[in-house]
Amino acid sequence: MERTSVKVGLLGFGTVGTGVVRIIAAHQEDLFKQTGLSIEIHKILVRDRGKKRNVAGTEHLLTDRAEEVLYDPAIDVVVEVMGGIHPAKEYICAALEQGKHVVTANKDLMALHGAEILTLAKERGCDVFYEASVAGGIPILRALEESFSSDRITKMMGIVNGTTNYILSKMSQDGAAYEAVLKEAQALGYAEADPTSDVDGIDAARKMTILSTLGFRVAVNLEEVDVKGIREVSKEDIAFGKKLGFEIKLLGLAQRDDDKIEVSVEPTMVHRSHPLASVNGVFNAVYVYGEAVGETMFYGPGAGELPTATSVVSDLVTVVKNMKLGVNGQGMVAPYKEKRLKADGEKHSKYFLRMVVADQRGVLAQITQLFADNRISLGQVIQQPYHEGHEAEIVLVTHQIAKSDLQQALLALADMQVIKEIKSWYRVEDGEE
Amino acid sequence: MERTSVKVGLLGFGTVGTGVVRIIAAHQEDLFKQTGLSIEIHKILVRDRGKKRNVAGTEHLLTDRAEEVLYDPAIDVVVEVMGGIHPAKEYICAALEQGKHVVTANKDLMALHGAEILTLAKERGCDVFYEASVAGGIPILRALEESFSSDRITKMMGIVNGTTNYILSKMSQDGAAYEAVLKEAQALGYAEADPTSDVDGIDAARKMTILSTLGFRVAVNLEEVDVKGIREVSKEDIAFGKKLGFEIKLLGLAQRDDDKIEVSVEPTMVHRSHPLASVNGVFNAVYVYGEAVGETMFYGPGAGELPTATSVVSDLVTVVKNMKLGVNGQGMVAPYKEKRLKADGEKHSKYFLRMVVADQRGVLAQITQLFADNRISLGQVIQQPYHEGHEAEIVLVTHQIAKSDLQQALLALADMQVIKEIKSWYRVEDGEE
């Protein structure tokens, strides 16, 4: 008898899970037109069956026993939207072992154990799709996988964390300080009570791991990402950035030169002329540079019940189409290139530095001499009185230099008598080489 | 014997065709890794075999006889990059009749005869892909087809013509007049000697036909698109727009409300806070609003040898993967929804109007009364002296009104004694309802 429906087991029934159930219900007819099969939620794993739910007619689907989903032979596809590493990983692996396809929105899991999960899926001839794990509603993984298949991607830059982008945008708009805006974001539900994973850049680093692995076809590990968060970004830095035409963004960077790569997440001075500079609030954007295509950018909501659920259901539609065609397990290309990471001497960028110095004759000359001695040429220099004391503030932007040269210069600067404090330094992204 | 290669016949060897040959040559190894097959250019149809070519090693592939490509049984896929309607259409149909898959970059053809070509392809079990036909290097068709498959798209707005966007950006940056910038664009090769198709919005309308057909799953015809070009856009309009926070863009709009649609191309006042307002120069962008996903935007190069060729080769990779899997002819969903077009009374927008009036007491009151009589409420009004004469200039922005009410008001205004001239009116897009 020919198959007429696909049965889905849902792991987790929080915000995204609820969105998935709603979207499938609302678009049943369209989904059928596209796939020729009806998509049915067959079981939903929840922690507490007694809890009141916002979606009517699902009570009879709820179970608190994972095995009722994972080992039910009627279930074709498992959709994991519970989050966290354990037991999500064990559940997904069990589902794959049972020959079930998997759609997941779990960036933490895919960043840490993606390669292992994809390998298991391939062995079992199963699909694993995870579009929702990076930049919620933006179909960036599919673009990297399919649309740029004939190009060579050399650079990806992403604003991939909505919480920190909200905080930095708000600091920039209102001239407000980090702590105040963080509190406001927490009150609005844009930041969690413990904001560590967002503000320290860990969440963004996970997403850059997934993006760089897919874009460069190299297995990048989370610990290979250089990470710096936004806690130290001051309103003075933002104000000085603006003077020079920059906005500060928590930018994920994945860059490839001569087949060596670097992946980082750090607050970056992005020039106003760059399309990433005007991505504000909780929006996400991923900028991709391909040798042939040149510059492209994908912009959209980075999170939220419905955007994320839309990505999940789109992945589900792809699984269903593959089932209908009998071609599952052919999806995402496993990373196959040799990984070579850049040393700091091979990472090149412009940098912004802000420091407080003694306000005496010849200081600027001493400092610029020090930069020259460290092979660093300067693009812009601003000097102005610092508060009302006998000190001055110097802000400068370098030309392209090696990161190792910057580090040398920072050490040498710290030893100089006339320098009172190095306030901050940032990578600069101005779209020019 | 198992297949080890896919043979491609290329129709046309101009800019894009050259790019396709170059990209396939440069990425042979990567393409093999992704598809498990080598992709070989087998024959190239050219008009003049004697013409000097920029790509070495292709001389023996050239032919000036179409049948040597279309009826060569060794050729699996035909890539059409010759442009124009005839004979491109006949060639593509002949290729499909022969069971060959087709990749085309031809927007004119797909806008006019897309439905017919897709139907023929489906009958023959062949793939037809045409990503490069809209917004060059931006993978927007794939996004509409796959990534938003579980969403309901209600609005698409596109800057889909690079020539006009270059002209309008330049007029805005330099405060220059249309004619001067057009000449400059022609000198730089951004505009053709006969710029009609670009500046009158026809090229953009073709692309909106393709986008709206795919996004709404409704067969939209070119003649159903309301089109207005940019010839009448004055530097005064641009300057007034700026004062009110707007940039003028030639915007393609495809909107769906209550299952009725409207599709238009017209110069539009786009508020600076909207991501489309900062898309400048020859870049393209398509903004998509889906009920679930919310706002997304895709940005990138709209044309150019390599971006366009990249899209063509990505489509080719999809064809090759489908061949390997044996699932060709399952691609693009044919439009299946009933088409209902909005009447002007059902099209709602804000509008910008600029007029010159007699500078006498009570004129503004008369005009605002006329708008009130036509059920039009106003959001912003500016009055200022016009040149040095006894006239004044009035600029106003309405709230959301029906297009039919605007038309009524324009007729009534034309009858008013005190109104010397209605200089211009524009649709306004400010991201609010």
JSON list of N, CA, C and O in Angstrom, two decimals, chain A residues 23 30 33-34 139 142 146-147 149-150 283 292-293 295-301 306 310 313-314 336-337, chain B residues 23 30 34 139 142 146-147 149-150 283 292-293 295-301 306 310 313-314 336-337:
[
{"chain": "A", "resi": 23, "resn": "ILE", "atom": "N", "xyz": [2.40, 25.56, 12.99]},
{"chain": "A", "resi": 23, "resn": "ILE", "atom": "CA", "xyz": [2.65, 25.76, 11.56]},
{"chain": "A", "resi": 23, "resn": "ILE", "atom": "C", "xyz": [2.17, 24.56, 10.75]},
{"chain": "A", "resi": 23, "resn": "ILE", "atom": "O", "xyz": [1.54, 24.71, 9.71]},
{"chain": "A", "resi": 30, "resn": "ASP", "atom": "N", "xyz": [-1.16, 23.20, 2.15]},
{"chain": "A", "resi": 30, "resn": "ASP", "atom": "CA", "xyz": [0.00, 23.59, 1.35]},
{"chain": "A", "resi": 30, "resn": "ASP", "atom": "C", "xyz": [1.09, 22.54, 1.42]},
{"chain": "A", "resi": 30, "resn": "ASP", "atom": "O", "xyz": [1.75, 22.24, 0.42]},
{"chain": "A", "resi": 33, "resn": "LYS", "atom": "N", "xyz": [0.23, 19.73, -0.79]},
{"chain": "A", "resi": 33, "resn": "LYS", "atom": "CA", "xyz": [0.42, 20.07, -2.21]},
{"chain": "A", "resi": 33, "resn": "LYS", "atom": "C", "xyz": [1.89, 19.95, -2.60]},
{"chain": "A", "resi": 33, "resn": "LYS", "atom": "O", "xyz": [2.23, 19.56, -3.70]},
{"chain": "A", "resi": 34, "resn": "GLN", "atom": "N", "xyz": [2.77, 20.32, -1.67]},
{"chain": "A", "resi": 34, "resn": "GLN", "atom": "CA", "xyz": [4.19, 20.31, -1.99]},
{"chain": "A", "resi": 34, "resn": "GLN", "atom": "C", "xyz": [4.83, 18.93, -1.93]},
{"chain": "A", "resi": 34, "resn": "GLN", "atom": "O", "xyz": [5.78, 18.65, -2.64]},
{"chain": "A", "resi": 139, "resn": "PRO", "atom": "N", "xyz": [17.63, 31.25, 6.01]},
{"chain": "A", "resi": 139, "resn": "PRO", "atom": "CA", "xyz": [18.04, 29.96, 5.42]},
{"chain": "A", "resi": 139, "resn": "PRO", "atom": "C", "xyz": [19.49, 29.96, 4.97]},
{"chain": "A", "resi": 139, "resn": "PRO", "atom": "O", "xyz": [19.80, 29.73, 3.81]},
{"chain": "A", "resi": 142, "resn": "ARG", "atom": "N", "xyz": [21.28, 26.26, 4.07]},
{"chain": "A", "resi": 142, "resn": "ARG", "atom": "CA", "xyz": [20.91, 25.78, 2.75]},
{"chain": "A", "resi": 142, "resn": "ARG", "atom": "C", "xyz": [21.64, 26.56, 1.67]},
{"chain": "A", "resi": 142, "resn": "ARG", "atom": "O", "xyz": [22.09, 26.00, 0.67]},
{"chain": "A", "resi": 146, "resn": "GLU", "atom": "N", "xyz": [23.97, 24.60, -0.86]},
{"chain": "A", "resi": 146, "resn": "GLU", "atom": "CA", "xyz": [23.51, 24.40, -2.23]},
{"chain": "A", "resi": 146, "resn": "GLU", "atom": "C", "xyz": [23.85, 25.56, -3.15]},
{"chain": "A", "resi": 146, "resn": "GLU", "atom": "O", "xyz": [24.42, 25.38, -4.21]},
{"chain": "A", "resi": 147, "resn": "SER", "atom": "N", "xyz": [23.50, 26.76, -2.73]},
{"chain": "A", "resi": 147, "resn": "SER", "atom": "CA", "xyz": [23.58, 27.88, -3.68]},
{"chain": "A", "resi": 147, "resn": "SER", "atom": "C", "xyz": [25.02, 28.26, -3.99]},
{"chain": "A", "resi": 147, "resn": "SER", "atom": "O", "xyz": [25.31, 28.75, -5.07]},
{"chain": "A", "resi": 149, "resn": "SER", "atom": "N", "xyz": [27.49, 26.14, -4.00]},
{"chain": "A", "resi": 149, "resn": "SER", "atom": "CA", "xyz": [28.21, 24.88, -4.19]},
{"chain": "A", "resi": 149, "resn": "SER", "atom": "C", "xyz": [29.29, 25.00, -5.24]},
{"chain": "A", "resi": 149, "resn": "SER", "atom": "O", "xyz": [30.27, 24.25, -5.22]},
{"chain": "A", "resi": 150, "resn": "SER", "atom": "N", "xyz": [29.16, 25.93, -6.17]},
{"chain": "A", "resi": 150, "resn": "SER", "atom": "CA", "xyz": [30.16, 26.03, -7.23]},
{"chain": "A", "resi": 150, "resn": "SER", "atom": "C", "xyz": [31.07, 27.23, -7.00]},
{"chain": "A", "resi": 150, "resn": "SER", "atom": "O", "xyz": [31.78, 27.65, -7.90]},
{"chain": "A", "resi": 283, "resn": "PHE", "atom": "N", "xyz": [17.73, 41.47, 15.26]},
{"chain": "A", "resi": 283, "resn": "PHE", "atom": "CA", "xyz": [17.93, 40.85, 13.96]},
{"chain": "A", "resi": 283, "resn": "PHE", "atom": "C", "xyz": [19.32, 40.22, 13.83]},
{"chain": "A", "resi": 283, "resn": "PHE", "atom": "O", "xyz": [20.26, 40.65, 14.50]},
{"chain": "A", "resi": 292, "resn": "ALA", "atom": "N", "xyz": [33.58, 33.93, -6.61]},
{"chain": "A", "resi": 292, "resn": "ALA", "atom": "CA", "xyz": [32.85, 34.25, -7.84]},
{"chain": "A", "resi": 292, "resn": "ALA", "atom": "C", "xyz": [31.68, 35.19, -7.57]},
{"chain": "A", "resi": 292, "resn": "ALA", "atom": "O", "xyz": [31.51, 36.19, -8.24]},
{"chain": "A", "resi": 293, "resn": "VAL", "atom": "N", "xyz": [30.89, 34.88, -6.57]},
{"chain": "A", "resi": 293, "resn": "VAL", "atom": "CA", "xyz": [29.65, 35.65, -6.39]},
{"chain": "A", "resi": 293, "resn": "VAL", "atom": "C", "xyz": [29.93, 37.03, -5.81]},
{"chain": "A", "resi": 293, "resn": "VAL", "atom": "O", "xyz": [29.16, 37.96, -6.01]},
{"chain": "A", "resi": 295, "resn": "GLU", "atom": "N", "xyz": [30.02, 39.75, -2.86]},
{"chain": "A", "resi": 295, "resn": "GLU", "atom": "CA", "xyz": [29.36, 39.99, -1.58]},
{"chain": "A", "resi": 295, "resn": "GLU", "atom": "C", "xyz": [27.89, 39.62, -1.60]},
{"chain": "A", "resi": 295, "resn": "GLU", "atom": "O", "xyz": [27.15, 40.11, -2.45]},
{"chain": "A", "resi": 296, "resn": "THR", "atom": "N", "xyz": [27.46, 38.83, -0.63]},
{"chain": "A", "resi": 296, "resn": "THR", "atom": "CA", "xyz": [26.03, 38.64, -0.44]},
{"chain": "A", "resi": 296, "resn": "THR", "atom": "C", "xyz": [25.74, 38.75, 1.05]},
{"chain": "A", "resi": 296, "resn": "THR", "atom": "O", "xyz": [26.64, 38.58, 1.89]},
{"chain": "A", "resi": 297, "resn": "MET", "atom": "N", "xyz": [24.50, 39.04, 1.39]},
{"chain": "A", "resi": 297, "resn": "MET", "atom": "CA", "xyz": [24.14, 39.09, 2.80]},
{"chain": "A", "resi": 297, "resn": "MET", "atom": "C", "xyz": [22.73, 38.55, 2.99]},
{"chain": "A", "resi": 297, "resn": "MET", "atom": "O", "xyz": [21.86, 38.80, 2.17]},
{"chain": "A", "resi": 298, "resn": "PHE", "atom": "N", "xyz": [22.54, 37.81, 4.07]},
{"chain": "A", "resi": 298, "resn": "PHE", "atom": "CA", "xyz": [21.26, 37.23, 4.40]},
{"chain": "A", "resi": 298, "resn": "PHE", "atom": "C", "xyz": [20.83, 37.81, 5.74]},
{"chain": "A", "resi": 298, "resn": "PHE", "atom": "O", "xyz": [21.58, 37.74, 6.71]},
{"chain": "A", "resi": 299, "resn": "TYR", "atom": "N", "xyz": [19.64, 38.38, 5.77]},
{"chain": "A", "resi": 299, "resn": "TYR", "atom": "CA", "xyz": [19.18, 39.15, 6.91]},
{"chain": "A", "resi": 299, "resn": "TYR", "atom": "C", "xyz": [17.84, 38.62, 7.38]},
{"chain": "A", "resi": 299, "resn": "TYR", "atom": "O", "xyz": [17.01, 38.26, 6.56]},
{"chain": "A", "resi": 300, "resn": "GLY", "atom": "N", "xyz": [17.61, 38.56, 8.67]},
{"chain": "A", "resi": 300, "resn": "GLY", "atom": "CA", "xyz": [16.31, 38.12, 9.16]},
{"chain": "A", "resi": 300, "resn": "GLY", "atom": "C", "xyz": [16.29, 37.94, 10.65]},
{"chain": "A", "resi": 300, "resn": "GLY", "atom": "O", "xyz": [17.25, 38.28, 11.35]},
{"chain": "A", "resi": 301, "resn": "PRO", "atom": "N", "xyz": [15.17, 37.39, 11.16]},
{"chain": "A", "resi": 301, "resn": "PRO", "atom": "CA", "xyz": [15.05, 37.19, 12.59]},
{"chain": "A", "resi": 301, "resn": "PRO", "atom": "C", "xyz": [15.96, 36.06, 13.04]},
{"chain": "A", "resi": 301, "resn": "PRO", "atom": "O", "xyz": [16.01, 35.01, 12.41]},
{"chain": "A", "resi": 306, "resn": "LEU", "atom": "N", "xyz": [8.08, 31.51, 15.92]},
{"chain": "A", "resi": 306, "resn": "LEU", "atom": "CA", "xyz": [7.65, 31.16, 14.56]},
{"chain": "A", "resi": 306, "resn": "LEU", "atom": "C", "xyz": [8.79, 31.14, 13.54]},
{"chain": "A", "resi": 306, "resn": "LEU", "atom": "O", "xyz": [8.85, 30.23, 12.72]},
{"chain": "A", "resi": 310, "resn": "THR", "atom": "N", "xyz": [9.57, 27.83, 11.58]},
{"chain": "A", "resi": 310, "resn": "THR", "atom": "CA", "xyz": [9.49, 27.81, 10.12]},
{"chain": "A", "resi": 310, "resn": "THR", "atom": "C", "xyz": [10.70, 27.08, 9.52]},
{"chain": "A", "resi": 310, "resn": "THR", "atom": "O", "xyz": [10.55, 26.27, 8.60]},
{"chain": "A", "resi": 313, "resn": "VAL", "atom": "N", "xyz": [10.24, 23.38, 10.12]},
{"chain": "A", "resi": 313, "resn": "VAL", "atom": "CA", "xyz": [9.25, 22.74, 9.24]},
{"chain": "A", "resi": 313, "resn": "VAL", "atom": "C", "xyz": [9.77, 22.68, 7.80]},
{"chain": "A", "resi": 313, "resn": "VAL", "atom": "O", "xyz": [9.51, 21.72, 7.09]},
{"chain": "A", "resi": 314, "resn": "SER", "atom": "N", "xyz": [10.53, 23.69, 7.37]},
{"chain": "A", "resi": 314, "resn": "SER", "atom": "CA", "xyz": [11.12, 23.62, 6.02]},
{"chain": "A", "resi": 314, "resn": "SER", "atom": "C", "xyz": [12.07, 22.44, 5.91]},
{"chain": "A", "resi": 314, "resn": "SER", "atom": "O", "xyz": [12.09, 21.74, 4.90]},
{"chain": "A", "resi": 336, "resn": "TYR", "atom": "N", "xyz": [35.44, 17.59, 4.22]},
{"chain": "A", "resi": 336, "resn": "TYR", "atom": "CA", "xyz": [36.43, 16.67, 3.66]},
{"chain": "A", "resi": 336, "resn": "TYR", "atom": "C", "xyz": [37.79, 17.31, 3.45]},
{"chain": "A", "resi": 336, "resn": "TYR", "atom": "O", "xyz": [38.72, 16.67, 3.00]},
{"chain": "A", "resi": 337, "resn": "LYS", "atom": "N", "xyz": [37.91, 18.60, 3.75]},
{"chain": "A", "resi": 337, "resn": "LYS", "atom": "CA", "xyz": [39.18, 19.24, 3.50]},
{"chain": "A", "resi": 337, "resn": "LYS", "atom": "C", "xyz": [40.06, 19.18, 4.75]},
{"chain": "A", "resi": 337, "resn": "LYS", "atom": "O", "xyz": [39.57, 19.14, 5.87]},
{"chain": "B", "resi": 23, "resn": "ILE", "atom": "N", "xyz": [34.24, 28.81, -14.24]},
{"chain": "B", "resi": 23, "resn": "ILE", "atom": "CA", "xyz": [33.95, 28.29, -12.90]},
{"chain": "B", "resi": 23, "resn": "ILE", "atom": "C", "xyz": [34.02, 26.77, -12.89]},
{"chain": "B", "resi": 23, "resn": "ILE", "atom": "O", "xyz": [34.58, 26.17, -11.97]},
{"chain": "B", "resi": 30, "resn": "ASP", "atom": "N", "xyz": [36.22, 20.23, -6.56]},
{"chain": "B", "resi": 30, "resn": "ASP", "atom": "CA", "xyz": [35.15, 20.43, -5.59]},
{"chain": "B", "resi": 30, "resn": "ASP", "atom": "C", "xyz": [33.81, 19.92, -6.12]},
{"chain": "B", "resi": 30, "resn": "ASP", "atom": "O", "xyz": [33.03, 19.31, -5.37]},
{"chain": "B", "resi": 34, "resn": "GLN", "atom": "N", "xyz": [31.36, 16.95, -4.55]},
{"chain": "B", "resi": 34, "resn": "GLN", "atom": "CA", "xyz": [29.96, 17.15, -4.17]},
{"chain": "B", "resi": 34, "resn": "GLN", "atom": "C", "xyz": [28.99, 16.26, -4.90]},
{"chain": "B", "resi": 34, "resn": "GLN", "atom": "O", "xyz": [27.93, 15.91, -4.38]},
{"chain": "B", "resi": 139, "resn": "PRO", "atom": "N", "xyz": [20.59, 33.77, -4.12]},
{"chain": "B", "resi": 139, "resn": "PRO", "atom": "CA", "xyz": [19.81, 32.53, -4.26]},
{"chain": "B", "resi": 139, "resn": "PRO", "atom": "C", "xyz": [18.37, 32.68, -3.77]},
{"chain": "B", "resi": 139, "resn": "PRO", "atom": "O", "xyz": [17.93, 31.98, -2.88]},
{"chain": "B", "resi": 142, "resn": "ARG", "atom": "N", "xyz": [15.59, 29.69, -4.81]},
{"chain": "B", "resi": 142, "resn": "ARG", "atom": "CA", "xyz": [15.72, 28.51, -3.97]},
{"chain": "B", "resi": 142, "resn": "ARG", "atom": "C", "xyz": [15.13, 28.77, -2.58]},
{"chain": "B", "resi": 142, "resn": "ARG", "atom": "O", "xyz": [14.47, 27.91, -2.01]},
{"chain": "B", "resi": 146, "resn": "GLU", "atom": "N", "xyz": [12.19, 26.48, -1.31]},
{"chain": "B", "resi": 146, "resn": "GLU", "atom": "CA", "xyz": [12.48, 25.46, -0.30]},
{"chain": "B", "resi": 146, "resn": "GLU", "atom": "C", "xyz": [12.39, 26.00, 1.12]},
{"chain": "B", "resi": 146, "resn": "GLU", "atom": "O", "xyz": [11.72, 25.44, 1.97]},
{"chain": "B", "resi": 147, "resn": "SER", "atom": "N", "xyz": [13.10, 27.11, 1.38]},
{"chain": "B", "resi": 147, "resn": "SER", "atom": "CA", "xyz": [13.24, 27.52, 2.77]},
{"chain": "B", "resi": 147, "resn": "SER", "atom": "C", "xyz": [11.94, 28.04, 3.35]},
{"chain": "B", "resi": 147, "resn": "SER", "atom": "O", "xyz": [11.70, 27.95, 4.54]},
{"chain": "B", "resi": 149, "resn": "SER", "atom": "N", "xyz": [8.98, 26.99, 2.42]},
{"chain": "B", "resi": 149, "resn": "SER", "atom": "CA", "xyz": [7.94, 26.06, 1.98]},
{"chain": "B", "resi": 149, "resn": "SER", "atom": "C", "xyz": [6.84, 25.90, 3.01]},
{"chain": "B", "resi": 149, "resn": "SER", "atom": "O", "xyz": [5.72, 25.58, 2.69]},
{"chain": "B", "resi": 150, "resn": "SER", "atom": "N", "xyz": [7.15, 26.12, 4.28]},
{"chain": "B", "resi": 150, "resn": "SER", "atom": "CA", "xyz": [6.13, 25.91, 5.31]},
{"chain": "B", "resi": 150, "resn": "SER", "atom": "C", "xyz": [5.60, 27.23, 5.83]},
{"chain": "B", "resi": 150, "resn": "SER", "atom": "O", "xyz": [4.98, 27.30, 6.87]},
{"chain": "B", "resi": 283, "resn": "PHE", "atom": "N", "xyz": [23.95, 46.92, -6.54]},
{"chain": "B", "resi": 283, "resn": "PHE", "atom": "CA", "xyz": [23.49, 45.78, -5.75]},
{"chain": "B", "resi": 283, "resn": "PHE", "atom": "C", "xyz": [21.98, 45.59, -5.85]},
{"chain": "B", "resi": 283, "resn": "PHE", "atom": "O", "xyz": [21.25, 46.53, -6.12]},
{"chain": "B", "resi": 292, "resn": "ALA", "atom": "N", "xyz": [5.01, 33.53, 9.22]},
{"chain": "B", "resi": 292, "resn": "ALA", "atom": "CA", "xyz": [5.70, 32.93, 10.36]},
{"chain": "B", "resi": 292, "resn": "ALA", "atom": "C", "xyz": [7.09, 33.52, 10.54]},
{"chain": "B", "resi": 292, "resn": "ALA", "atom": "O", "xyz": [7.47, 33.93, 11.63]},
{"chain": "B", "resi": 293, "resn": "VAL", "atom": "N", "xyz": [7.86, 33.60, 9.47]},
{"chain": "B", "resi": 293, "resn": "VAL", "atom": "CA", "xyz": [9.27, 33.98, 9.62]},
{"chain": "B", "resi": 293, "resn": "VAL", "atom": "C", "xyz": [9.41, 35.48, 9.90]},
{"chain": "B", "resi": 293, "resn": "VAL", "atom": "O", "xyz": [10.39, 35.92, 10.49]},
{"chain": "B", "resi": 295, "resn": "GLU", "atom": "N", "xyz": [10.30, 39.25, 8.85]},
{"chain": "B", "resi": 295, "resn": "GLU", "atom": "CA", "xyz": [11.08, 39.94, 7.83]},
{"chain": "B", "resi": 295, "resn": "GLU", "atom": "C", "xyz": [12.40, 39.24, 7.54]},
{"chain": "B", "resi": 295, "resn": "GLU", "atom": "O", "xyz": [13.18, 38.98, 8.46]},
{"chain": "B", "resi": 296, "resn": "THR", "atom": "N", "xyz": [12.67, 39.00, 6.28]},
{"chain": "B", "resi": 296, "resn": "THR", "atom": "CA", "xyz": [14.02, 38.55, 5.90]},
{"chain": "B", "resi": 296, "resn": "THR", "atom": "C", "xyz": [14.43, 39.35, 4.66]},
{"chain": "B", "resi": 296, "resn": "THR", "atom": "O", "xyz": [13.59, 39.90, 3.95]},
{"chain": "B", "resi": 297, "resn": "MET", "atom": "N", "xyz": [15.73, 39.43, 4.44]},
{"chain": "B", "resi": 297, "resn": "MET", "atom": "CA", "xyz": [16.19, 40.13, 3.24]},
{"chain": "B", "resi": 297, "resn": "MET", "atom": "C", "xyz": [17.42, 39.42, 2.69]},
{"chain": "B", "resi": 297, "resn": "MET", "atom": "O", "xyz": [18.27, 38.95, 3.44]},
{"chain": "B", "resi": 298, "resn": "PHE", "atom": "N", "xyz": [17.49, 39.34, 1.38]},
{"chain": "B", "resi": 298, "resn": "PHE", "atom": "CA", "xyz": [18.60, 38.71, 0.68]},
{"chain": "B", "resi": 298, "resn": "PHE", "atom": "C", "xyz": [19.26, 39.76, -0.18]},
{"chain": "B", "resi": 298, "resn": "PHE", "atom": "O", "xyz": [18.60, 40.41, -0.99]},
{"chain": "B", "resi": 299, "resn": "TYR", "atom": "N", "xyz": [20.56, 39.91, 0.00]},
{"chain": "B", "resi": 299, "resn": "TYR", "atom": "CA", "xyz": [21.30, 41.02, -0.60]},
{"chain": "B", "resi": 299, "resn": "TYR", "atom": "C", "xyz": [22.48, 40.49, -1.38]},
{"chain": "B", "resi": 299, "resn": "TYR", "atom": "O", "xyz": [23.12, 39.53, -0.93]},
{"chain": "B", "resi": 300, "resn": "GLY", "atom": "N", "xyz": [22.76, 41.06, -2.52]},
{"chain": "B", "resi": 300, "resn": "GLY", "atom": "CA", "xyz": [23.94, 40.62, -3.26]},
{"chain": "B", "resi": 300, "resn": "GLY", "atom": "C", "xyz": [24.04, 41.25, -4.63]},
{"chain": "B", "resi": 300, "resn": "GLY", "atom": "O", "xyz": [23.27, 42.16, -4.96]},
{"chain": "B", "resi": 301, "resn": "PRO", "atom": "N", "xyz": [25.00, 40.77, -5.43]},
{"chain": "B", "resi": 301, "resn": "PRO", "atom": "CA", "xyz": [25.18, 41.33, -6.76]},
{"chain": "B", "resi": 301, "resn": "PRO", "atom": "C", "xyz": [24.03, 40.90, -7.66]},
{"chain": "B", "resi": 301, "resn": "PRO", "atom": "O", "xyz": [23.65, 39.73, -7.68]},
{"chain": "B", "resi": 306, "resn": "LEU", "atom": "N", "xyz": [30.61, 36.65, -13.12]},
{"chain": "B", "resi": 306, "resn": "LEU", "atom": "CA", "xyz": [30.83, 35.55, -12.18]},
{"chain": "B", "resi": 306, "resn": "LEU", "atom": "C", "xyz": [29.65, 35.31, -11.24]},
{"chain": "B", "resi": 306, "resn": "LEU", "atom": "O", "xyz": [29.29, 34.16, -11.02]},
{"chain": "B", "resi": 310, "resn": "THR", "atom": "N", "xyz": [27.85, 31.81, -11.28]},
{"chain": "B", "resi": 310, "resn": "THR", "atom": "CA", "xyz": [27.82, 30.99, -10.06]},
{"chain": "B", "resi": 310, "resn": "THR", "atom": "C", "xyz": [26.43, 30.41, -9.84]},
{"chain": "B", "resi": 310, "resn": "THR", "atom": "O", "xyz": [26.28, 29.23, -9.51]},
{"chain": "B", "resi": 313, "resn": "VAL", "atom": "N", "xyz": [25.90, 27.62, -12.34]},
{"chain": "B", "resi": 313, "resn": "VAL", "atom": "CA", "xyz": [26.62, 26.39, -12.02]},
{"chain": "B", "resi": 313, "resn": "VAL", "atom": "C", "xyz": [26.00, 25.71, -10.78]},
{"chain": "B", "resi": 313, "resn": "VAL", "atom": "O", "xyz": [25.93, 24.49, -10.71]},
{"chain": "B", "resi": 314, "resn": "SER", "atom": "N", "xyz": [25.50, 26.50, -9.82]},
{"chain": "B", "resi": 314, "resn": "SER", "atom": "CA", "xyz": [24.83, 25.90, -8.67]},
{"chain": "B", "resi": 314, "resn": "SER", "atom": "C", "xyz": [23.58, 25.13, -9.12]},
{"chain": "B", "resi": 314, "resn": "SER", "atom": "O", "xyz": [23.30, 24.04, -8.63]},
{"chain": "B", "resi": 336, "resn": "TYR", "atom": "N", "xyz": [-0.33, 26.59, -8.39]},
{"chain": "B", "resi": 336, "resn": "TYR", "atom": "CA", "xyz": [-1.57, 25.82, -8.33]},
{"chain": "B", "resi": 336, "resn": "TYR", "atom": "C", "xyz": [-2.71, 26.59, -7.70]},
{"chain": "B", "resi": 336, "resn": "TYR", "atom": "O", "xyz": [-3.81, 26.09, -7.58]},
{"chain": "B", "resi": 337, "resn": "LYS", "atom": "N", "xyz": [-2.45, 27.81, -7.26]},
{"chain": "B", "resi": 337, "resn": "LYS", "atom": "CA", "xyz": [-3.52, 28.56, -6.61]},
{"chain": "B", "resi": 337, "resn": "LYS", "atom": "C", "xyz": [-4.29, 29.40, -7.64]},
{"chain": "B", "resi": 337, "resn": "LYS", "atom": "O", "xyz": [-3.73, 29.83, -8.63]}
]
